[in-house]
PDB file of C-alpha atoms in Angstrom:
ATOM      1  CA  UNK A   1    -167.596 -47.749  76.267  1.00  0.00           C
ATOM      2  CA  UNK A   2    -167.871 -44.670  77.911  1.00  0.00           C
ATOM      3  CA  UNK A   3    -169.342 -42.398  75.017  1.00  0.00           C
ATOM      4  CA  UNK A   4    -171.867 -45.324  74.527  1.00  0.00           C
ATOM      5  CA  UNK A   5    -172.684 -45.034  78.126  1.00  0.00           C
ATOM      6  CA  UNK A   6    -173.140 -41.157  77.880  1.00  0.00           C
ATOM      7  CA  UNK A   7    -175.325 -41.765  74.152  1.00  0.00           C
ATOM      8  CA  UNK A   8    -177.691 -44.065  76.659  1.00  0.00           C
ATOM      9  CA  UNK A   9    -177.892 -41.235  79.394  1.00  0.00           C
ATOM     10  CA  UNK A  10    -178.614 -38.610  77.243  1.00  0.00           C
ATOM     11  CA  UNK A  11    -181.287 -40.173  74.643  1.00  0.00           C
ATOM     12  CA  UNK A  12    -182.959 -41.368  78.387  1.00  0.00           C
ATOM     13  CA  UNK A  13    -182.940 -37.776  79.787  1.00  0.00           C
ATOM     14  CA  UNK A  14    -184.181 -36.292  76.693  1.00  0.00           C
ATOM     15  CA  UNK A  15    -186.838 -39.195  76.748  1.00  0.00           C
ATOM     16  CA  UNK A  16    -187.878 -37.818  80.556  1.00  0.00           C
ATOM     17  CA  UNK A  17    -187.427 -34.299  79.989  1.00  0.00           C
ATOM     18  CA  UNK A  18    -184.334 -34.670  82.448  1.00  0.00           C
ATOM     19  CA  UNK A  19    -186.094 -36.350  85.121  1.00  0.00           C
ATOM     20  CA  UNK A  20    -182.809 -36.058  87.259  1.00  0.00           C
ATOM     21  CA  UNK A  21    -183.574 -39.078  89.499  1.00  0.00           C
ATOM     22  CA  UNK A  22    -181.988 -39.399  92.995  1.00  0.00           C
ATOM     23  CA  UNK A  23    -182.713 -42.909  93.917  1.00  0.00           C
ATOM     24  CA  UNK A  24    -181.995 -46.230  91.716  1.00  0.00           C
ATOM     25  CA  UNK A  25    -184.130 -49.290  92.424  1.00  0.00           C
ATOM     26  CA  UNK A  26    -183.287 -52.995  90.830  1.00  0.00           C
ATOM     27  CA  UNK A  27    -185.936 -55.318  91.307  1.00  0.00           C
ATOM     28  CA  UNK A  28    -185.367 -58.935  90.872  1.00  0.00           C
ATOM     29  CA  UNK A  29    -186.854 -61.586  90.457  1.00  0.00           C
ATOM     30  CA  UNK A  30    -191.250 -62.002  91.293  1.00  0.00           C
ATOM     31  CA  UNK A  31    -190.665 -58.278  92.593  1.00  0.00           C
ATOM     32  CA  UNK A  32    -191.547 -56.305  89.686  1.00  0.00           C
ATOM     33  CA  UNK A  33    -194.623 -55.222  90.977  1.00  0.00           C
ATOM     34  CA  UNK A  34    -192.537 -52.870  93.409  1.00  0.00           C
ATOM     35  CA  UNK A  35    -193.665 -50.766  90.322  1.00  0.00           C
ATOM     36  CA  UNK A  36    -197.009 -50.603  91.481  1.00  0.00           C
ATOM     37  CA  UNK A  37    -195.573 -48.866  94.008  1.00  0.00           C
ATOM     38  CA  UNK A  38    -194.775 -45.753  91.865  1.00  0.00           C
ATOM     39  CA  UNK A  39    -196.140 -42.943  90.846  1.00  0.00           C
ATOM     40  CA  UNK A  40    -194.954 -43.097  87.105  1.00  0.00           C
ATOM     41  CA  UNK A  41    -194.095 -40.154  84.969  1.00  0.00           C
ATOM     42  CA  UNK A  42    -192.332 -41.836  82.572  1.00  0.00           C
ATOM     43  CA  UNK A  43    -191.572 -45.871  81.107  1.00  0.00           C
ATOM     44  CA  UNK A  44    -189.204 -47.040  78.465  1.00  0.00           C
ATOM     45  CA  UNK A  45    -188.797 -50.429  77.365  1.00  0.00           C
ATOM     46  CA  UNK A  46    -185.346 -51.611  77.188  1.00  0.00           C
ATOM     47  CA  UNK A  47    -185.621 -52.796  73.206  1.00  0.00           C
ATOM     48  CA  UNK A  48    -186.534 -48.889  72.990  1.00  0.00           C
ATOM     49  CA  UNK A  49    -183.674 -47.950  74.275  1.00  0.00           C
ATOM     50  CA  UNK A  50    -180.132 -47.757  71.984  1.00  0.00           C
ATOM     51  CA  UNK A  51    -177.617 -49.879  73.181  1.00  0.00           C
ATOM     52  CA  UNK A  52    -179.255 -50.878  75.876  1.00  0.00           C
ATOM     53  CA  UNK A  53    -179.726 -55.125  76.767  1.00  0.00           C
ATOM     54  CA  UNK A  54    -182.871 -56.564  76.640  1.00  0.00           C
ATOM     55  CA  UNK A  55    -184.511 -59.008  79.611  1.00  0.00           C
ATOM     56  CA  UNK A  56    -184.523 -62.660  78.397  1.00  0.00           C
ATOM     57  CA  UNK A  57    -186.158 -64.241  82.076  1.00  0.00           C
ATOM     58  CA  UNK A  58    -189.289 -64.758  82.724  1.00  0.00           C
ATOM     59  CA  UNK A  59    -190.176 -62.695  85.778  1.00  0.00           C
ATOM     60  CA  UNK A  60    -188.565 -59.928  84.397  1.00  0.00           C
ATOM     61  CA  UNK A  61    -190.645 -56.878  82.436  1.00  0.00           C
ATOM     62  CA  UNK A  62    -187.524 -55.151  80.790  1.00  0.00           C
ATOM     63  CA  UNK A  63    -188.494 -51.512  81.545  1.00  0.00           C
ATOM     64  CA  UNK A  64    -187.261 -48.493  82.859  1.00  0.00           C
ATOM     65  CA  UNK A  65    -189.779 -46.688  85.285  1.00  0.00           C
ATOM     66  CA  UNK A  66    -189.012 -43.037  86.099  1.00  0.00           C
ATOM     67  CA  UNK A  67    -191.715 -41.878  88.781  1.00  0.00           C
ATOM     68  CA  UNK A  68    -192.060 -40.751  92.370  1.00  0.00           C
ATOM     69  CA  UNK A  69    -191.882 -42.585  95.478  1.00  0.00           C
ATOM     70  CA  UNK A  70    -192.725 -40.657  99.152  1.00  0.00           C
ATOM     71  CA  UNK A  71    -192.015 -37.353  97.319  1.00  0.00           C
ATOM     72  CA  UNK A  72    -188.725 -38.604  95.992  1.00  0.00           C
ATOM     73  CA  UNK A  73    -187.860 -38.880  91.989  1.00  0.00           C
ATOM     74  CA  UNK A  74    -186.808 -42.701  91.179  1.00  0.00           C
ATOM     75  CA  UNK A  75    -186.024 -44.794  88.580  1.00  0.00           C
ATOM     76  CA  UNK A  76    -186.653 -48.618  88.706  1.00  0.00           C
ATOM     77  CA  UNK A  77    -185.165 -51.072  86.859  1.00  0.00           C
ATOM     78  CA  UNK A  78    -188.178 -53.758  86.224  1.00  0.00           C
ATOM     79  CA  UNK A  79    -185.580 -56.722  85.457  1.00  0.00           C
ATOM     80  CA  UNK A  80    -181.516 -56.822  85.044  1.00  0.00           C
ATOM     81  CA  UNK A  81    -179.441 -58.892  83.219  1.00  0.00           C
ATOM     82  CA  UNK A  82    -177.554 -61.520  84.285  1.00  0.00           C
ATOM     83  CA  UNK A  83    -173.870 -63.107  83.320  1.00  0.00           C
ATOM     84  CA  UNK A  84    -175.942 -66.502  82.372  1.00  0.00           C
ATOM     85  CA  UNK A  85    -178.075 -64.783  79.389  1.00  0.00           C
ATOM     86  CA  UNK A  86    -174.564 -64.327  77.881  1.00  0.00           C
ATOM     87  CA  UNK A  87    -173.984 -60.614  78.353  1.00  0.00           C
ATOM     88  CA  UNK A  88    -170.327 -59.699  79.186  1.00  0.00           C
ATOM     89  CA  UNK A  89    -170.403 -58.318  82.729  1.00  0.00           C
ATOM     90  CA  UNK A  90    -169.908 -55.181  81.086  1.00  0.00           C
ATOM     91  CA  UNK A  91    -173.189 -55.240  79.235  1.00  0.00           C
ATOM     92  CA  UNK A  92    -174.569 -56.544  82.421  1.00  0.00           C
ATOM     93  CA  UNK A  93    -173.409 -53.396  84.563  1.00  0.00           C
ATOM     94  CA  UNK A  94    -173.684 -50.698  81.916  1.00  0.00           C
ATOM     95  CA  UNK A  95    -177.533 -49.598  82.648  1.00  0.00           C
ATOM     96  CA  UNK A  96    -175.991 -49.090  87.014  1.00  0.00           C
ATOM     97  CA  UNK A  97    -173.079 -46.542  84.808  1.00  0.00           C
ATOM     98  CA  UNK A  98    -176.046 -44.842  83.004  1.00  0.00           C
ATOM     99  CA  UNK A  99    -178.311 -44.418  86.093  1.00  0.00           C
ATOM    100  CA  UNK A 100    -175.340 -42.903  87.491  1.00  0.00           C
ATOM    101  CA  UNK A 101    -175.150 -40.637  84.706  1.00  0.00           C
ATOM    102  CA  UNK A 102    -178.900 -39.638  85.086  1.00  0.00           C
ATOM    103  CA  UNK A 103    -178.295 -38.229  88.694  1.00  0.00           C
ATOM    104  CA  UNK A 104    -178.901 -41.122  91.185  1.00  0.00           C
ATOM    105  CA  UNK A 105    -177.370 -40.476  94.405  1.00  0.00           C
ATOM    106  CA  UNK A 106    -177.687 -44.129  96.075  1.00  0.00           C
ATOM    107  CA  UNK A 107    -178.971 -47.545  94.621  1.00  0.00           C
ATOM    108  CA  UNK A 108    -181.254 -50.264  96.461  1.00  0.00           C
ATOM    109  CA  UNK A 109    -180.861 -53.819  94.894  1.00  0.00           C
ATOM    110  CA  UNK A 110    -182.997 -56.644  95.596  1.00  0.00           C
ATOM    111  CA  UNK A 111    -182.646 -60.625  94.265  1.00  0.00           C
ATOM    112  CA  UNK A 112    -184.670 -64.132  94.869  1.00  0.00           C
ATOM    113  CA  UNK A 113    -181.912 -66.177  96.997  1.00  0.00           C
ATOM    114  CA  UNK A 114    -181.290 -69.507  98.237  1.00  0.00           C
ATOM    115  CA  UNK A 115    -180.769 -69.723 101.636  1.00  0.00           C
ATOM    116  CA  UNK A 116    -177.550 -71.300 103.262  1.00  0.00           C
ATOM    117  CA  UNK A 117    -178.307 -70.407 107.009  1.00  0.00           C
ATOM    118  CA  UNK A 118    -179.891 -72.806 108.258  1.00  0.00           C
ATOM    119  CA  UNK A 119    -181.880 -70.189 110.522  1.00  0.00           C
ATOM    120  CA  UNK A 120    -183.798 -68.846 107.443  1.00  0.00           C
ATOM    121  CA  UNK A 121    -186.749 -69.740 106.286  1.00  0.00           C
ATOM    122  CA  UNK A 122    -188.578 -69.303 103.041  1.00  0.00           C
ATOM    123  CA  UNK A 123    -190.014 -65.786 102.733  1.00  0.00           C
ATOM    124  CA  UNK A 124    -187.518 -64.109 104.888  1.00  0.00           C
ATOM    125  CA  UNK A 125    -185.973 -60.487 103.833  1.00  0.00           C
ATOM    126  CA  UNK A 126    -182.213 -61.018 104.255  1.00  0.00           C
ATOM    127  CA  UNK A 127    -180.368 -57.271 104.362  1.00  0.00           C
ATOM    128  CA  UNK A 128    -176.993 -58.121 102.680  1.00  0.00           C
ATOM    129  CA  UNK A 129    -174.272 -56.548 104.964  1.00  0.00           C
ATOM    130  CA  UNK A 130    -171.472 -58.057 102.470  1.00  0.00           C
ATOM    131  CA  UNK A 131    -170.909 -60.310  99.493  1.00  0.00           C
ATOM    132  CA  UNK A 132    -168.655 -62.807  97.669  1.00  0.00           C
ATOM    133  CA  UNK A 133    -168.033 -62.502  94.243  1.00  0.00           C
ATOM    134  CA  UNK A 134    -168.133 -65.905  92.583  1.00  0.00           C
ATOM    135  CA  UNK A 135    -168.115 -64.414  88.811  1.00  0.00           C
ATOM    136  CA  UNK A 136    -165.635 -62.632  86.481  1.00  0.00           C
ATOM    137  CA  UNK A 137    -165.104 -59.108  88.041  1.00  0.00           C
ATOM    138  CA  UNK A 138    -167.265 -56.388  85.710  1.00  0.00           C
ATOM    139  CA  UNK A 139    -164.057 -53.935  86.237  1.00  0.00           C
ATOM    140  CA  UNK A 140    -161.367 -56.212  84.915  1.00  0.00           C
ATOM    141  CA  UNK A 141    -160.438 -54.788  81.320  1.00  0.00           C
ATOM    142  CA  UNK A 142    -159.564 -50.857  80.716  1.00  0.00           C
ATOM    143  CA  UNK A 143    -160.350 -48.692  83.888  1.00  0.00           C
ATOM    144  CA  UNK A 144    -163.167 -45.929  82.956  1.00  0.00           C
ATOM    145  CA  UNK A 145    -161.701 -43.346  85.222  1.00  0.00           C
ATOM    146  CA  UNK A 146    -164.455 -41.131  84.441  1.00  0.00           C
ATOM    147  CA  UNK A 147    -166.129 -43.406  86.470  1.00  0.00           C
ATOM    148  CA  UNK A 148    -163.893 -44.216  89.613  1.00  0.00           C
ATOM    149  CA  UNK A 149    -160.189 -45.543  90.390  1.00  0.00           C
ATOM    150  CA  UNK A 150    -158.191 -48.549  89.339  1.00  0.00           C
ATOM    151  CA  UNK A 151    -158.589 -50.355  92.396  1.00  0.00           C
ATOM    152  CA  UNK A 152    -161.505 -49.266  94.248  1.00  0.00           C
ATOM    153  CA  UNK A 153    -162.253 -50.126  98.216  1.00  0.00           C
ATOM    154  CA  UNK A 154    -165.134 -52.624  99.153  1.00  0.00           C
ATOM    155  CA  UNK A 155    -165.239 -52.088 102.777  1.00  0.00           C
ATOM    156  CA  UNK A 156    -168.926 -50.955 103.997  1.00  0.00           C
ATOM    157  CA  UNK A 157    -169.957 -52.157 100.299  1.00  0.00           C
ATOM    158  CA  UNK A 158    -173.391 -52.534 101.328  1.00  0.00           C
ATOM    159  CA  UNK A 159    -173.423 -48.532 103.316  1.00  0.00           C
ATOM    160  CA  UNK A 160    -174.037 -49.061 106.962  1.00  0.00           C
ATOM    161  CA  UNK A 161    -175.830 -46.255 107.805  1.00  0.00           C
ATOM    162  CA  UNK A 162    -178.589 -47.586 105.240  1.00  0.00           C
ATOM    163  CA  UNK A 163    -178.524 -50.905 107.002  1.00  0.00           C
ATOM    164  CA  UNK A 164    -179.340 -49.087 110.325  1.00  0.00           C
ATOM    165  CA  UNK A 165    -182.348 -47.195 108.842  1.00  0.00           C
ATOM    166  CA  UNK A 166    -183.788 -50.391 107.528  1.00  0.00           C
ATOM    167  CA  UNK A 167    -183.180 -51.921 111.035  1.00  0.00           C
ATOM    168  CA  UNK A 168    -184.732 -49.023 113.182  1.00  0.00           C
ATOM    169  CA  UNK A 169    -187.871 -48.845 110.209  1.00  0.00           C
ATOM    170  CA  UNK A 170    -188.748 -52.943 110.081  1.00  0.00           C
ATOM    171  CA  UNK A 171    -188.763 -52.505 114.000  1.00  0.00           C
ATOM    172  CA  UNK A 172    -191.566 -49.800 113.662  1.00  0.00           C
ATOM    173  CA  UNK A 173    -193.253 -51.491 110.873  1.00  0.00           C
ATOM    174  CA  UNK A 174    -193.129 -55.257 112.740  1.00  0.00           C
ATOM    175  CA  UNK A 175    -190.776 -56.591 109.300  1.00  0.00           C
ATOM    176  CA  UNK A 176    -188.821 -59.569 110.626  1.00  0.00           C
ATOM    177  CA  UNK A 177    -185.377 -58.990 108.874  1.00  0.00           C
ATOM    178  CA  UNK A 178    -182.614 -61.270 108.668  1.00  0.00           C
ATOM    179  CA  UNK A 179    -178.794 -60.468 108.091  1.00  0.00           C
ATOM    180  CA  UNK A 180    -176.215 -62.173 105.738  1.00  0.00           C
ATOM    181  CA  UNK A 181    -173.428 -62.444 102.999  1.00  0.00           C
ATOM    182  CA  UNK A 182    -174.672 -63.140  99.561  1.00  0.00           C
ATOM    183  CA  UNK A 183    -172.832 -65.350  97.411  1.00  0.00           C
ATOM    184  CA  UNK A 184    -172.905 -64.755  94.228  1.00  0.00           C
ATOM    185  CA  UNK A 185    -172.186 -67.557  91.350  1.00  0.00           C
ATOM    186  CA  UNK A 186    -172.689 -67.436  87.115  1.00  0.00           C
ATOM    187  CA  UNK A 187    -176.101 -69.656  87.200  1.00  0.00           C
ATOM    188  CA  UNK A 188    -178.264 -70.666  85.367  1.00  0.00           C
ATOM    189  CA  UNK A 189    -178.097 -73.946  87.633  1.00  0.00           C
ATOM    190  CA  UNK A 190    -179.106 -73.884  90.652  1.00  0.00           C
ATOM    191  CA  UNK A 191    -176.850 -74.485  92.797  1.00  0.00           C
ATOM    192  CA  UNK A 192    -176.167 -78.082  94.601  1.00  0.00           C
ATOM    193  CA  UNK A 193    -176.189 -79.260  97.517  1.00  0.00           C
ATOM    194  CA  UNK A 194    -172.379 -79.776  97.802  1.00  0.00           C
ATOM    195  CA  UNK A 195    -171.859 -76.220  96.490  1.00  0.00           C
ATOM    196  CA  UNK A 196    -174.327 -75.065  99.536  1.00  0.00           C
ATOM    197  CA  UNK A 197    -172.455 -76.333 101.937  1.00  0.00           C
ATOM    198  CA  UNK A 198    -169.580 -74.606 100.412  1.00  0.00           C
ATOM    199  CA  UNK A 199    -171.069 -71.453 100.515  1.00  0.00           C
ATOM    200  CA  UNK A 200    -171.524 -72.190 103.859  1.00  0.00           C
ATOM    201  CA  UNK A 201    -168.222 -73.015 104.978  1.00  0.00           C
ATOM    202  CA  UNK A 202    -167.407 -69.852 102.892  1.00  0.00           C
ATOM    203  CA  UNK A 203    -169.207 -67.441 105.213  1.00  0.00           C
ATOM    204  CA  UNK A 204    -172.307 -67.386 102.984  1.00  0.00           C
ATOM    205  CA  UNK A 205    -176.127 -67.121 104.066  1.00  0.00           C
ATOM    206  CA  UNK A 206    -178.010 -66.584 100.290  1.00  0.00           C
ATOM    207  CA  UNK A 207    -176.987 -67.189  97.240  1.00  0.00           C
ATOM    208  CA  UNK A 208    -177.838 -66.362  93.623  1.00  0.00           C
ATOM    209  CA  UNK A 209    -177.088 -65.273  90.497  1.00  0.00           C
ATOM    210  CA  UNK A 210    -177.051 -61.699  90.251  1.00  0.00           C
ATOM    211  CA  UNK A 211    -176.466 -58.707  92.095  1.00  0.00           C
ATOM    212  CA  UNK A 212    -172.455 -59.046  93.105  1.00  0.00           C
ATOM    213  CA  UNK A 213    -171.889 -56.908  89.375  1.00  0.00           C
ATOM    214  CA  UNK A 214    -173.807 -54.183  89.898  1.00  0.00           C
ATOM    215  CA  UNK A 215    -172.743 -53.249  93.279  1.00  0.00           C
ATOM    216  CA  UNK A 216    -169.243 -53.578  92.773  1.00  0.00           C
ATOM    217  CA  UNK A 217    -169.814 -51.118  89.416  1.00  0.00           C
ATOM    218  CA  UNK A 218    -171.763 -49.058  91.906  1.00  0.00           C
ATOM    219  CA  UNK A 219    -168.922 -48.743  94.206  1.00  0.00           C
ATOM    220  CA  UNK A 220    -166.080 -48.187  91.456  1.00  0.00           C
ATOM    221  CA  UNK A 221    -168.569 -45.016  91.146  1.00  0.00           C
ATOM    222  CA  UNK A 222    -168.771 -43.968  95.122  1.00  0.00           C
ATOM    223  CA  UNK A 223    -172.440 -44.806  94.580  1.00  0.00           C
ATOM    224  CA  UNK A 224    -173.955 -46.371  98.241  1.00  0.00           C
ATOM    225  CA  UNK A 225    -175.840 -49.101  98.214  1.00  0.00           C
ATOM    226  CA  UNK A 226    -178.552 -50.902  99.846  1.00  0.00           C
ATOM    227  CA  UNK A 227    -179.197 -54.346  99.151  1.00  0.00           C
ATOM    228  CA  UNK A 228    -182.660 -57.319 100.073  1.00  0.00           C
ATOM    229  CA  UNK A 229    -182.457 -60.328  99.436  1.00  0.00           C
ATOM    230  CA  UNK A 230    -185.758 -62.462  99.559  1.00  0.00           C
ATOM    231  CA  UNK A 231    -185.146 -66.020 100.496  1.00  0.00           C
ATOM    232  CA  UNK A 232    -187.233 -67.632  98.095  1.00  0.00           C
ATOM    233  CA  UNK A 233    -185.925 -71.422  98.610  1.00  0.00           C
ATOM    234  CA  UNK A 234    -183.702 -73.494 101.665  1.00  0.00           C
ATOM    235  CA  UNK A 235    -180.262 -74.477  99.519  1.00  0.00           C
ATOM    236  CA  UNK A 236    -179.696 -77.267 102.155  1.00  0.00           C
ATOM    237  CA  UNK A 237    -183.154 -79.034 102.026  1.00  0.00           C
ATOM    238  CA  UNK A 238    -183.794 -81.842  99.853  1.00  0.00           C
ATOM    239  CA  UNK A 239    -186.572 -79.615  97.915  1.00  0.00           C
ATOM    240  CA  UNK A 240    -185.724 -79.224  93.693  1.00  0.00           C
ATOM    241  CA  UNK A 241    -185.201 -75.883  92.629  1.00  0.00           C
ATOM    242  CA  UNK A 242    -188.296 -74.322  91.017  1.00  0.00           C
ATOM    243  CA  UNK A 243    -188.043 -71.065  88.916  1.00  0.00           C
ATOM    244  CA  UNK A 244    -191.843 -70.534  88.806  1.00  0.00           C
ATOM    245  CA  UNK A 245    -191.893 -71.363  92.858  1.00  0.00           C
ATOM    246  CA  UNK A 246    -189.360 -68.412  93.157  1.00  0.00           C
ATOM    247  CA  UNK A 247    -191.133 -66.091  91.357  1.00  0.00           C
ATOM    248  CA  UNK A 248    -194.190 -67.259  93.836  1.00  0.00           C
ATOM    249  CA  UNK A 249    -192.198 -66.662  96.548  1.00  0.00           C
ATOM    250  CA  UNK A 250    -190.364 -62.965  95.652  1.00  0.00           C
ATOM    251  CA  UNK A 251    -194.401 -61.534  94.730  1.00  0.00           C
ATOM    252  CA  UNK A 252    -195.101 -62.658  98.573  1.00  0.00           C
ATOM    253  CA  UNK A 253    -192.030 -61.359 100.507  1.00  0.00           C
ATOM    254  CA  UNK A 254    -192.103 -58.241  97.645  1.00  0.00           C
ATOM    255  CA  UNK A 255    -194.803 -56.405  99.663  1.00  0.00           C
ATOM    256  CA  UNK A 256    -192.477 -56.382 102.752  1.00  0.00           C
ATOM    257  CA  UNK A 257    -189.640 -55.165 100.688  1.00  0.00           C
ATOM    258  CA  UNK A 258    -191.927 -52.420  99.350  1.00  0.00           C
ATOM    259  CA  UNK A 259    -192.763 -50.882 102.858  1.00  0.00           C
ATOM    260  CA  UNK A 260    -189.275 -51.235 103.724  1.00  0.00           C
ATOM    261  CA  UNK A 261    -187.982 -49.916 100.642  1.00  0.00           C
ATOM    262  CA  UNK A 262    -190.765 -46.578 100.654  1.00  0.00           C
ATOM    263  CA  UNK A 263    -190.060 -45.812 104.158  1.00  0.00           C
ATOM    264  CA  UNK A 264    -186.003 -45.819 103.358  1.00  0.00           C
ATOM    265  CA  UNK A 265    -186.321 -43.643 100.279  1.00  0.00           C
ATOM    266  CA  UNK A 266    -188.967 -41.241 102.301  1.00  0.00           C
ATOM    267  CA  UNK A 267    -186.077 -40.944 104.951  1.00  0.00           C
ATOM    268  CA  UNK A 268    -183.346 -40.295 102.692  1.00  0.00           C
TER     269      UNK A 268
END
């Protein structure tokens, strides 16, 4: 897995002229258009790329934008994949190992949630301060210590000194944020209202389908991590989940994300 890791890494850098980016962005779902955002120097579609999965949700582009963002070089994932497409949580992590192999030094992460505190309300931007992993672990199987360790820490998972940035910038910028564990479960159902109040009872206060893989493969790498998610529906109200709604709902909140999001990676 490792070689076909590197193969990926090196046909993208040749493909960028060895951009070298220091900053990895994964936008989820209805937040694409963080792209906009970017001054672009380079875009590869995923089916362009060897080895490399392909987006199958709509909502999700499938490219890889390499650009700059407040004089910093970044590459943007414009969809992920997800454990319900039926990638192996390999597959679903290996484009965080190649980033990691193209130079970024952190990652930012963003999802569409449901929200299980009652205190949130659609449209919120909840900063994930820790998660629980509801799906297969991506590191069980062979370690890749090229990568990281057997049994790598969690603690600070989601890096605290990132959280405190974001908290000292949405103050200046007037960005309400809210503050949470994500929980994060296989999909593609949403979730119901008996598992909500389990994720409650849990310690959750969002849940989805995505996210938890990455940012443990991100840590087995000593890569730190800031995560967003957008509450895009209340788990605990008697409203039916809506795909199209959350999309709705991520493009809204998305333009919040993006201020808080350029004014992180500025400050790096």
């Amino acid at each position: 897995m490792y070689e076909e890791i590197k193969q990926c890494a090196d046909f993208i850098a040749q493909r960028t002229r060895a951009f070298d980016p220091e900053v990895g962005i994964i936008l989820g779902t209805g937040l694409g258009d963080f792209a906009d955002h970017i001054d672009v120097k380079y875009a590869i579609d995923y089916k362009d790329i060897p080895g490399f999965p392909v987006s199958t949700v709509e909502g999700h582009k499938g490219r890889l934008i390499f650009g700059m963002i407040e004089g910093r070089r970044a590459v943007a994932m414009q969809g992920r994949f997800h454990y319900y497409e039926g990638y192996t949580m390999q597959q679903v992590t290996f484009p965080v190992r190649v980033l990691k192999l193209l130079g970024i030094r952190c990652l930012f992460v963003s999802n569409a949630s449901g929200g299980i505190n009652t205190s949130f309300r659609v449209g919120d931007l909840m900063v994930i301060t820790d998660h629980i992993n509801l799906m297969p672990n991506p590191l069980i199987g062979r370690n890749m210590s090229e990568f990281g360790p057997r049994f790598p820490d969690m603690h600070n998972c989601y890096d605290r000194e990132l959280i405190a940035r974001a908290t000292a910038i949405a103050e200046e910028e007037g960005i309400k944020l809210q503050y949470g564990v994500y929980v994060g479960g296989t999909g593609p159902t949403f979730e119901t209202q008996a598992e909500y109040r389990y994720f409650k009872a849990i310690g959750g206060d969002a849940a989805g389908m995505s996210t938890v893989p990455e940012v443990i493969v991100a840590r087995h790498m000593g890569v730190p991590v800031f995560g967003v998610s957008v509450i895009t529906n209340c788990g605990l109200s008697d409203e039916a989940g809506d795909h199209e709604d959350v999309q709705r709902q991520g493009a809204k909140a998305g333009r919040r994300m993006a201020v808080l999001f350029r004014r992180m990676i500025k400050n790096l």
